[in-house]
Short mmCIF file of C-alpha atoms in Angstrom, two decimals:
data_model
loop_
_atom_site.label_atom_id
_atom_site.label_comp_id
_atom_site.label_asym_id
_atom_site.label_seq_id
_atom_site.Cartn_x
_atom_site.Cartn_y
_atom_site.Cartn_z
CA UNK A 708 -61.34 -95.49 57.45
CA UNK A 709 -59.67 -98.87 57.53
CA UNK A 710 -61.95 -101.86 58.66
CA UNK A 711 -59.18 -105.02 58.44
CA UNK A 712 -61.70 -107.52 60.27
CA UNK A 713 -60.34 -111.50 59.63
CA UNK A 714 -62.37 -113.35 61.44
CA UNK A 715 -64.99 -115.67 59.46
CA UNK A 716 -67.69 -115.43 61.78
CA UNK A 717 -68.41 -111.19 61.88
CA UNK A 718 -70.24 -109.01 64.08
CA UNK A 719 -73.36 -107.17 62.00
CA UNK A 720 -75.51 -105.37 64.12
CA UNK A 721 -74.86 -106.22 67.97
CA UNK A 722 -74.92 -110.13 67.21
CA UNK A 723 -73.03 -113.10 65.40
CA UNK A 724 -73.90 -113.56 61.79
CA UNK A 725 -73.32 -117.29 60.30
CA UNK A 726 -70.22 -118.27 59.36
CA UNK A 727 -68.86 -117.71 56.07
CA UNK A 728 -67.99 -120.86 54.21
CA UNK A 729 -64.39 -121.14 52.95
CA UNK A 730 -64.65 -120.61 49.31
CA UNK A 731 -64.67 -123.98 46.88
CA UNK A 732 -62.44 -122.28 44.38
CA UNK A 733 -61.06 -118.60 44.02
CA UNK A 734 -62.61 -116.40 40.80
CA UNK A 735 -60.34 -115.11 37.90
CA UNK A 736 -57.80 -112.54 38.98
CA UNK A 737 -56.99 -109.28 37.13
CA UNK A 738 -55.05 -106.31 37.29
CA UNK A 739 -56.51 -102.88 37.24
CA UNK A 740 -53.44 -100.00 36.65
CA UNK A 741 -53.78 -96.33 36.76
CA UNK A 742 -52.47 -93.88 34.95
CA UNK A 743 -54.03 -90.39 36.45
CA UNK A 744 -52.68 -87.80 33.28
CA UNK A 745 -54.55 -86.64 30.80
CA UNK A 746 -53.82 -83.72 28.14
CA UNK A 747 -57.17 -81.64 29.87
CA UNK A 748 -59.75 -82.64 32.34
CA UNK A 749 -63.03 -83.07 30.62
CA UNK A 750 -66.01 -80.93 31.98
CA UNK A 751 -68.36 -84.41 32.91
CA UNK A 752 -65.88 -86.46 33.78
CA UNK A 753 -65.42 -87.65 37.71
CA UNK A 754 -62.39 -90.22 37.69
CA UNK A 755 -59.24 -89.72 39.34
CA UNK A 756 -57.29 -87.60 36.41
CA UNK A 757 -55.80 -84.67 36.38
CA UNK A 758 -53.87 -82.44 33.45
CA UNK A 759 -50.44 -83.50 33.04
CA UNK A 760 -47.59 -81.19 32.92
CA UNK A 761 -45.18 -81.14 29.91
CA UNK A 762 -43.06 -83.98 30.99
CA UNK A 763 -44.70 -86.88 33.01
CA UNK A 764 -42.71 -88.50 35.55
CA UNK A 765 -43.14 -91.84 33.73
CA UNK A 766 -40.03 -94.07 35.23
CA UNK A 767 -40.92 -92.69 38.97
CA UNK A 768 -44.74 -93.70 38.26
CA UNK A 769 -43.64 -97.16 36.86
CA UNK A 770 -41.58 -97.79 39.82
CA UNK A 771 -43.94 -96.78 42.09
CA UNK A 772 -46.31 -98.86 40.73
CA UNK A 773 -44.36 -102.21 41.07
CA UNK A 774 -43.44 -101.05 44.70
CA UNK A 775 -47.30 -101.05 45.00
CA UNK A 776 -48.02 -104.24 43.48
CA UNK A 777 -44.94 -105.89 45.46
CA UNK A 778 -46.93 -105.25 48.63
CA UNK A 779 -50.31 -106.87 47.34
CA UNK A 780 -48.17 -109.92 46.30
CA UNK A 781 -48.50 -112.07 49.61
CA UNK A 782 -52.70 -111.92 48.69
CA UNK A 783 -52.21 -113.81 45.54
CA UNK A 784 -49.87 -116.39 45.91
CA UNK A 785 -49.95 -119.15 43.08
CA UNK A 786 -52.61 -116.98 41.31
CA UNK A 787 -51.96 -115.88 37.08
CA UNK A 788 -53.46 -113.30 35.80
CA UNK A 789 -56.30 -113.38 32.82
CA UNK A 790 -56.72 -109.96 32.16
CA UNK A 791 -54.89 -106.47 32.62
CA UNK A 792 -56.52 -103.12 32.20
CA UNK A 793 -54.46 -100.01 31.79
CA UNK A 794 -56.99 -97.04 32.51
CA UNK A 795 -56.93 -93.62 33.45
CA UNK A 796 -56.60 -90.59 33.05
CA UNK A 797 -55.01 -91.04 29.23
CA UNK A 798 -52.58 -94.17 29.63
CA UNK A 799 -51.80 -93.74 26.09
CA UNK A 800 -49.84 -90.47 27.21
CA UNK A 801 -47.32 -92.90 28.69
CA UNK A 802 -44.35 -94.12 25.78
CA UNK A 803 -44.18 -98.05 24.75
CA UNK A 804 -40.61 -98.08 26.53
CA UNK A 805 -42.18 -97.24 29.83
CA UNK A 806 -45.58 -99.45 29.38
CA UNK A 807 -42.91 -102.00 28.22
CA UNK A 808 -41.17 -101.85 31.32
CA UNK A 809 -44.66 -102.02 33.76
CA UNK A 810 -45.35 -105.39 31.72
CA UNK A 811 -42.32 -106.94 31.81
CA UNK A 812 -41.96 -106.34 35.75
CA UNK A 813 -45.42 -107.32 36.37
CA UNK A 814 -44.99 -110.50 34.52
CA UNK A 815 -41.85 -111.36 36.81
CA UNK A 816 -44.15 -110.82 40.11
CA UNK A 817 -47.66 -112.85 38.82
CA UNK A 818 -47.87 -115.44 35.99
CA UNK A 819 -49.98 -114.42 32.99
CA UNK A 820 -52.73 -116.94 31.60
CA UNK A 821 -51.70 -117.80 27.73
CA UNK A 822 -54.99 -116.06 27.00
CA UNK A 823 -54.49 -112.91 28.72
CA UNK A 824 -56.29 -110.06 27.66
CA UNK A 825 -54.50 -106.59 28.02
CA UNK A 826 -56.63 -103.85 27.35
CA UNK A 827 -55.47 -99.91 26.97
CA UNK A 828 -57.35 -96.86 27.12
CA UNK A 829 -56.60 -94.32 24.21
CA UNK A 830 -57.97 -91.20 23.26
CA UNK A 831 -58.17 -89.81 19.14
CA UNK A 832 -56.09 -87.14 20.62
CA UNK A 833 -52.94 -88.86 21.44
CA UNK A 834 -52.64 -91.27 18.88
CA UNK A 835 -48.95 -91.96 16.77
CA UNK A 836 -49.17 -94.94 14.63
CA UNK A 837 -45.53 -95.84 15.52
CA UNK A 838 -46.45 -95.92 18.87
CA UNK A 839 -49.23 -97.73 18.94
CA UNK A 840 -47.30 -100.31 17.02
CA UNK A 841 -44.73 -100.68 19.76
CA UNK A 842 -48.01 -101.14 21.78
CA UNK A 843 -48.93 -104.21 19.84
CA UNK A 844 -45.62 -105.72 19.69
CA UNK A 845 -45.73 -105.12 23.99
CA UNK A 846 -48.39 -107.57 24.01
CA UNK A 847 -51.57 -105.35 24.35
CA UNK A 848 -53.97 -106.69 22.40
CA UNK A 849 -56.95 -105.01 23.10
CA UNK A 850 -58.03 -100.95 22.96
CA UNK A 851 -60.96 -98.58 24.02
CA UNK A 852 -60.96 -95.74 21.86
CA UNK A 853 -62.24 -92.31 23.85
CA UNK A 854 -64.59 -91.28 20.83
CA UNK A 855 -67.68 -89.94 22.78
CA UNK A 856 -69.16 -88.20 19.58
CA UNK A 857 -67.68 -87.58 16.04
CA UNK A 858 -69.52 -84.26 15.65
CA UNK A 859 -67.43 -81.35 16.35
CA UNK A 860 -69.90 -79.09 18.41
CA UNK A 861 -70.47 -81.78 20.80
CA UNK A 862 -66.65 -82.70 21.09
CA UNK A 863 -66.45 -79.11 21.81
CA UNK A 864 -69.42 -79.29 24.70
CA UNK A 865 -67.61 -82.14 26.21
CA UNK A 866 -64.22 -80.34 26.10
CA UNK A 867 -62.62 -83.39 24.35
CA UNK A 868 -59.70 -82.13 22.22
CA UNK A 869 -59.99 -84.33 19.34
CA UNK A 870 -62.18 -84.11 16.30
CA UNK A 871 -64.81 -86.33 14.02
CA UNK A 872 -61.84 -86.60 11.37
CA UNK A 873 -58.91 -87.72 14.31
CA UNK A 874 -61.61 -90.08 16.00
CA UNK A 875 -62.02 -92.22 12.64
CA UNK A 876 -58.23 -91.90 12.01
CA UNK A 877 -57.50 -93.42 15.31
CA UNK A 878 -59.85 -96.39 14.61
CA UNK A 879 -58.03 -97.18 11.12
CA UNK A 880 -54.58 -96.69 12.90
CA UNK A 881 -55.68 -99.18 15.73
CA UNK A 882 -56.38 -101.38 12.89
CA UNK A 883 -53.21 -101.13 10.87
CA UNK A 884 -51.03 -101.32 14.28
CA UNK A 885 -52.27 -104.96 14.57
CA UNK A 886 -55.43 -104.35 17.04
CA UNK A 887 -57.79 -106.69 15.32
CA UNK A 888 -60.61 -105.78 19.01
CA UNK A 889 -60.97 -102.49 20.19
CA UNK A 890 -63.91 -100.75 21.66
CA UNK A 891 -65.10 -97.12 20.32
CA UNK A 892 -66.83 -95.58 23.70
CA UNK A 893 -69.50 -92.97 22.83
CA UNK A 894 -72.24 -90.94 25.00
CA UNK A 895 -75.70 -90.14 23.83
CA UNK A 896 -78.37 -87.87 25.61
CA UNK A 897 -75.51 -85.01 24.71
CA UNK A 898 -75.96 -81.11 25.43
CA UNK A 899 -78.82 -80.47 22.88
CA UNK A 900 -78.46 -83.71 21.29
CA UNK A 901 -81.64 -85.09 18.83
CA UNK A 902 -82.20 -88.62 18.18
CA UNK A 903 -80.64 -88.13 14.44
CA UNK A 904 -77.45 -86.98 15.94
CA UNK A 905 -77.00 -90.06 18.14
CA UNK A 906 -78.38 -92.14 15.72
CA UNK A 907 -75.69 -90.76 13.28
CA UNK A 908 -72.58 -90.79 15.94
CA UNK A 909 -73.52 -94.75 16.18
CA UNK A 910 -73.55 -95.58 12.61
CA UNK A 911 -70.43 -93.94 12.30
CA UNK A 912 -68.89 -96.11 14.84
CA UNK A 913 -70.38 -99.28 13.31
CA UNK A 914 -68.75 -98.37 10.41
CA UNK A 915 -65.22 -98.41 11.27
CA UNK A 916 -66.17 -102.25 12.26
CA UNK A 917 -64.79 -102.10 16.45
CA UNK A 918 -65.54 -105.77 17.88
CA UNK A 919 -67.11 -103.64 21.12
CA UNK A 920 -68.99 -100.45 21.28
CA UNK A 921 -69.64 -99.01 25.16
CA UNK A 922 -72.60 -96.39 24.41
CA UNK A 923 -73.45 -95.01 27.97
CA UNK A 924 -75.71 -91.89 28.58
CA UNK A 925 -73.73 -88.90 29.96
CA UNK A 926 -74.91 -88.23 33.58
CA UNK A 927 -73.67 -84.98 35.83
CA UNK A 928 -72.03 -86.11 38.22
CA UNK A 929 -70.58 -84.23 41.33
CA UNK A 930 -67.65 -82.63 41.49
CA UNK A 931 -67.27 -82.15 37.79
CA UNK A 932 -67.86 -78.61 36.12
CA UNK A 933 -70.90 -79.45 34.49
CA UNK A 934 -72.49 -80.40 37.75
CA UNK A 935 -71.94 -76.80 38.80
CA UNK A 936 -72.56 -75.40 35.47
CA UNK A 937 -75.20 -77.72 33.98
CA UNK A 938 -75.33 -77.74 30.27
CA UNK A 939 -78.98 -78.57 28.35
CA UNK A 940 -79.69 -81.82 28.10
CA UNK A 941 -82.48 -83.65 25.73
CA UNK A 942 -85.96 -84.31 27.22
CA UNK A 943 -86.60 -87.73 28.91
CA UNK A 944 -88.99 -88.08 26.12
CA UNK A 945 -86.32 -87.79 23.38
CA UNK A 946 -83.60 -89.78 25.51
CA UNK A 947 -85.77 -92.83 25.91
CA UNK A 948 -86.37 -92.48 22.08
CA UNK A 949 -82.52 -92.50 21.53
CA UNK A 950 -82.06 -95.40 23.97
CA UNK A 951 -84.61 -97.99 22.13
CA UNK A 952 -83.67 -96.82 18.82
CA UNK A 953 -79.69 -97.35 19.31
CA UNK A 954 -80.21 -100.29 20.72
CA UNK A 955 -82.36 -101.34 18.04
CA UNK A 956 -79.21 -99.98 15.53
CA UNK A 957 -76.80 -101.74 17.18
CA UNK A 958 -78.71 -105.30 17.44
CA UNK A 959 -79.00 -104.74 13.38
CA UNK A 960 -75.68 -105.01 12.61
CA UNK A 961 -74.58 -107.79 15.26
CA UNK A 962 -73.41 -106.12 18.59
CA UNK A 963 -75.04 -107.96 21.13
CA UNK A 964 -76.28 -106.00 24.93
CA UNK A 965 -74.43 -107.78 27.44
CA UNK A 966 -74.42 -105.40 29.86
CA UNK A 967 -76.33 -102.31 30.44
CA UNK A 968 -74.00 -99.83 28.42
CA UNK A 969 -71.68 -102.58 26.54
CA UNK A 970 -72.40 -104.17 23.17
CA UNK A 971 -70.24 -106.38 21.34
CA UNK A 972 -69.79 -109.22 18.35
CA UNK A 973 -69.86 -112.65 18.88
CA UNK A 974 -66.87 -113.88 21.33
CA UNK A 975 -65.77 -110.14 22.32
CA UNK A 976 -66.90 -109.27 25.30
CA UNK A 977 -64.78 -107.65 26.76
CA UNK A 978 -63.41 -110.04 29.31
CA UNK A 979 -61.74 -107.68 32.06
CA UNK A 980 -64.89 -106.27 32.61
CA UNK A 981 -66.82 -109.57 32.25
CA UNK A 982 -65.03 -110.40 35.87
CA UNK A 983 -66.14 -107.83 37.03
CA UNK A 984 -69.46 -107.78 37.03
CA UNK A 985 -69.39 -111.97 38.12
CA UNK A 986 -67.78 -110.38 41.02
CA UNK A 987 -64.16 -111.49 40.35
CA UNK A 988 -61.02 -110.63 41.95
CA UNK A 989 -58.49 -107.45 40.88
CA UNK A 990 -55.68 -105.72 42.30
CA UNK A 991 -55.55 -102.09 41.41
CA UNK A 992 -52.28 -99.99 41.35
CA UNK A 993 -51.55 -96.86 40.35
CA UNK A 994 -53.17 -93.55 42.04
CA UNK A 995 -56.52 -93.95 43.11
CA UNK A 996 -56.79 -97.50 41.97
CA UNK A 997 -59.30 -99.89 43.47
CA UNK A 998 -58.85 -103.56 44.32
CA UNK A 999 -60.77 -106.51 45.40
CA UNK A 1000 -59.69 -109.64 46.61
CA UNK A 1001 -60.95 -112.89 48.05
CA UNK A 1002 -59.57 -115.28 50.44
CA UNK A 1003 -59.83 -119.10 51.01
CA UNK A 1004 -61.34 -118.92 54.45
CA UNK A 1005 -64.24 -116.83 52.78
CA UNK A 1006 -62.86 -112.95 53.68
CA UNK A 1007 -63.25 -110.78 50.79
CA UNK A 1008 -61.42 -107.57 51.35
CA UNK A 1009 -62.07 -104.13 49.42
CA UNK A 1010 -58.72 -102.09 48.95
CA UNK A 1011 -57.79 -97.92 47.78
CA UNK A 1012 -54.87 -96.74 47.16
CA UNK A 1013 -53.57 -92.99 47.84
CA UNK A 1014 -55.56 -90.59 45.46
CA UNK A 1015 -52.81 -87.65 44.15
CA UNK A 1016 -49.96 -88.60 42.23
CA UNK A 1017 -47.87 -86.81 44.63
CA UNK A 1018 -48.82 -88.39 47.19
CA UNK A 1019 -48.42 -91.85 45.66
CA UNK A 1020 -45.10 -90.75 44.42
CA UNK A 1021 -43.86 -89.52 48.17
CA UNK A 1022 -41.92 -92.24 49.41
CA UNK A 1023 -42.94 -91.18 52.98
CA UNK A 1024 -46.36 -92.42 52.10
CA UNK A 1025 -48.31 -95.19 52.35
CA UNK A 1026 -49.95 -96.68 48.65
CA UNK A 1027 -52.37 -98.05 50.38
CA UNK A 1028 -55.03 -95.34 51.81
CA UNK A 1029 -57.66 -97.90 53.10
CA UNK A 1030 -58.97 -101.29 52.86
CA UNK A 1031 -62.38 -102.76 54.03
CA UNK A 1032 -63.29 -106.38 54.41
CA UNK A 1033 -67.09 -107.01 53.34
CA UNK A 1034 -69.69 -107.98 55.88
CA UNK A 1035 -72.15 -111.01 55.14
CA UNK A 1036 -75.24 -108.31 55.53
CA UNK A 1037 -73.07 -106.17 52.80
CA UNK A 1038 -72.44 -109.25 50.43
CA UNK A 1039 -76.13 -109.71 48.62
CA UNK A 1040 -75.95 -105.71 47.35
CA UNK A 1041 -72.11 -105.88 46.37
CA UNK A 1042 -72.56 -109.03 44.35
CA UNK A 1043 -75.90 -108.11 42.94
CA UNK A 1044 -74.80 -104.72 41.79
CA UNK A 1045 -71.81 -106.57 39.62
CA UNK A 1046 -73.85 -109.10 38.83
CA UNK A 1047 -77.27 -107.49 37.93
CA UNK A 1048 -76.11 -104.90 35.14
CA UNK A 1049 -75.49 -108.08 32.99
CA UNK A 1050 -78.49 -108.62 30.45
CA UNK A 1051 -78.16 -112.67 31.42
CA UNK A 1052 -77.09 -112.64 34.84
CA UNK A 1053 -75.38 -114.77 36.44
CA UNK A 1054 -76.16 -118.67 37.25
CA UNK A 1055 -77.45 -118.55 40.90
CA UNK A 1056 -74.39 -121.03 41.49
CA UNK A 1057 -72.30 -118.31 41.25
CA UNK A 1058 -73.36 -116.68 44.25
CA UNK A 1059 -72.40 -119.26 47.22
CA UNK A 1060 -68.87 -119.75 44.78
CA UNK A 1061 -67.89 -116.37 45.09
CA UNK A 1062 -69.42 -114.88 48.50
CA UNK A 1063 -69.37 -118.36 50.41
CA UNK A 1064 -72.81 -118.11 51.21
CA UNK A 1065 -75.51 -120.52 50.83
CA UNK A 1066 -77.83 -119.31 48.27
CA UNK A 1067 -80.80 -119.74 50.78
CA UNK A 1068 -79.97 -116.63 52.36
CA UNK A 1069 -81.32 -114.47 49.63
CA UNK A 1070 -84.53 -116.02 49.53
CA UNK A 1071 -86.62 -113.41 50.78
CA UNK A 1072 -85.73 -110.47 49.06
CA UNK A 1073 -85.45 -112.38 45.93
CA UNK A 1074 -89.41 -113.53 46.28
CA UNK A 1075 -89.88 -109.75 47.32
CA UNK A 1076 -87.70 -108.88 43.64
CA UNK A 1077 -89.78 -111.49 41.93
CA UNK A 1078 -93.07 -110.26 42.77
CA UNK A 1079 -92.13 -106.42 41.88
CA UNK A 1080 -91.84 -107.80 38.46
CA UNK A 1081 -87.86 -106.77 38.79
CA UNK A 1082 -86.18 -110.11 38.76
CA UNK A 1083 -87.11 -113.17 37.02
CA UNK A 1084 -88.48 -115.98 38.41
CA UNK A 1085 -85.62 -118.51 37.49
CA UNK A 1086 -84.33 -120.73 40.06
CA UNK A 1087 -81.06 -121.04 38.09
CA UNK A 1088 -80.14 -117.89 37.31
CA UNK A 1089 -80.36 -114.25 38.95
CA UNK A 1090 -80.83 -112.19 36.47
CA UNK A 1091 -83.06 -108.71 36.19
CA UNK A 1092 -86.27 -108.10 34.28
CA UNK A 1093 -86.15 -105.74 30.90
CA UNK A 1094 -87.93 -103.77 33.40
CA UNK A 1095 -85.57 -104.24 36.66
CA UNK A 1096 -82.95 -103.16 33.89
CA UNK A 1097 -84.42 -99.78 33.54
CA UNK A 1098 -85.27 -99.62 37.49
CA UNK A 1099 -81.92 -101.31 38.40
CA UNK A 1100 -81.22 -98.89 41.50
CA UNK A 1101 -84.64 -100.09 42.69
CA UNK A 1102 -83.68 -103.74 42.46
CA UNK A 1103 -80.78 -103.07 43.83
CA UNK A 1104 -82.91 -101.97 47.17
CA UNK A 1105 -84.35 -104.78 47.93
CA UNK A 1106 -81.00 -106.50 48.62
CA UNK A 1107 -79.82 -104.16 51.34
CA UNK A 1108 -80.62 -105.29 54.92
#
């Protein structure tokens, strides 16, 4: 379903909301690209991936992809890039040469800040220290290792096909191809999991030193095997215990929460993801990718792009499969649910800046937030409670109209 309204002033409801104010300034733009392949589809895991055959059709894909991004180009105009994010899938499957190639083209179609961050997605699985060399010298500067656990029983539950050994091997070879901040991702509340395994999957991962550890409980989710074949999963009891005590690991030895699964030193952040949740602007190519965009008059259109890689590769089809643009009513819940899974917030500044509405308008739900106890009473900042943290969906409700 395609919903391409332009106009500033929108129909919600039977009636005329208030105009949208043209925006002051447009937010940092990045790129989102996806790469769909992986070596096996993982039993939890709902993104867009699916298992690649022998030989991936890697110059096809690449050209696709700038085809994509060539018809996005007319939304951002005069705009550089600050950060990149190659996801997936495994984009690591993909060679240097053909990464190389997506760069360089990129580069020709959309300036890159001096600063940029370029992030890739790896998994222990995949890695080939020449390669991820070649990586380096590409201009990626930035990885997030696919560790999920380092004991093998678990790897096995999870159907990862790496082990403990191969996940600290790919953390040293990151480091000796020139990587100098990665993140290690890793799950907790595992099938059968007990606060000393989780605790001792995190010190592991402290110990190989990554600037930025993402340490997210796995959920089922639908559509994945394990939400038709549910595994056993700790007690709440024994998952809260594993959630206060990692954090408390993790605070220990310097990674800071900024974000409600994301931890990282001082100055690493990771910054792709940082725009993100302040409700910045991306374009996403590659199968399945997602994009966001805002415009000077105050539109700010939602785009999708086909979902198979064979249909995204069929030159009789369209990349794009949809776009949406948002409705004032919509704009308090898609900011807030960016904004709100950041431990700080945002300042409340931010929210007339990026959604060109006056900040007024969210007065009453906020004072209905405040008084749950869900959102803190701080005029300058929006920003959720410890306990709106831990009841975020709920806070989250109280923004929908």
């Amino acid at each position: 379903m395609t919903d391409s309204s332009s106009a500033s002033s929108l129909i919600i409801g039977g009636a005329a909301s208030s105009p949208r104010a043209p925006l002051p300034t447009l937010p940092p733009l990045a790129l989102y690209i996806h790469i769909p392949w992986c070596v096996r589809k993982c039993p939890y895991c709902d993104f867009n991936s699916h298992t690649a055959s022998p030989v991936l059709p890697e110059q096809e894909y690449v050209d696709a992809m700038l085809a994509d991004l060539d018809q996005d180009l007319h939304a951002v105009y005069g705009r550089e890039l600050s950060s990149i994010f190659f996801g997936g899938g495994t984009p690591s499957l993909f060679s240097a040469e053909a990464l190389g190639r997506l760069l360089e083209g990129v580069k020709q179609r959309i300036p890159f800040a001096d600063d940029i961050e370029i992030t890739l997605e790896a998994n222990p699985g995949t890695f080939e220290q020449e390669k991820f060399v070649a990586y380096r010298k590409l201009g990626i500067n930035r990885l997030s290792i696919g560790i999920q656990s380092f004991q093998q029983e678990k790897l096995k539950a999870l159907g990862r096909i790496h082990n403990g050994d191969e996940a600290v091997r790919a953390a040293g070879m990151a480091r000796q191809a020139g990587f100098d901040n990665f993140n290690l991702d890793l799950m907790h509340g595992l099938p059968d999991q007990s606060l000393d395994d989780a605790l001792s999957d995190l010190r592991q991962a402290i110990e190989l030193k990554p600037t930025h550890i993402s340490w997210y409980q796995l959920t089922l989710e639908p559509n994945t095997v394990f939400w038709n074949q549910p595994p056993v999963l700790p007690e709440d009891d024994t998952l809260w215990d594993i959630q206060e005590a990692g954090q408390a690991l993790l605070a220990e030895h310097g990674y800071a929460q900024y974000e409600v699964s994301a931890y990282a030193q001082p100055g690493r952040p990771a910054r792709h993801n940082l725009n993100y949740w302040s409700f910045g602007d991306f374009i996403g190519i590659g199968a399945g990718a997602h994009g966001k965009l805002s415009h000077p008059d105050g539109r700010i259109v939602r785009t999708w792009k086909t979902r198979l890689p064979k249909d995204y590769l069929n030159p009789a089809k369209s990349f794009q499969a949809g776009e949406k643009a948002l409705t004032n009513d919509e704009m308090p819940f898609e900011f807030l649910m960016n904004a709100l899974r950041l431990t700080a917030g945002v300042e409340s500044r931010l929210y007339p800046e990026r959604t060109g509405l006056p900040l007024e308008s969210l007065d009453e739900h906020r004072r209905e937030a405040e008084q749950s106890g869900l959102l803190q009473v701080e005029p300058s900042r929006l920003a959720a409670t410890e306990r709106g943290q831990l009841f975020l969906n709920d806070l989250l409700q109280k923004f929908l109209s």
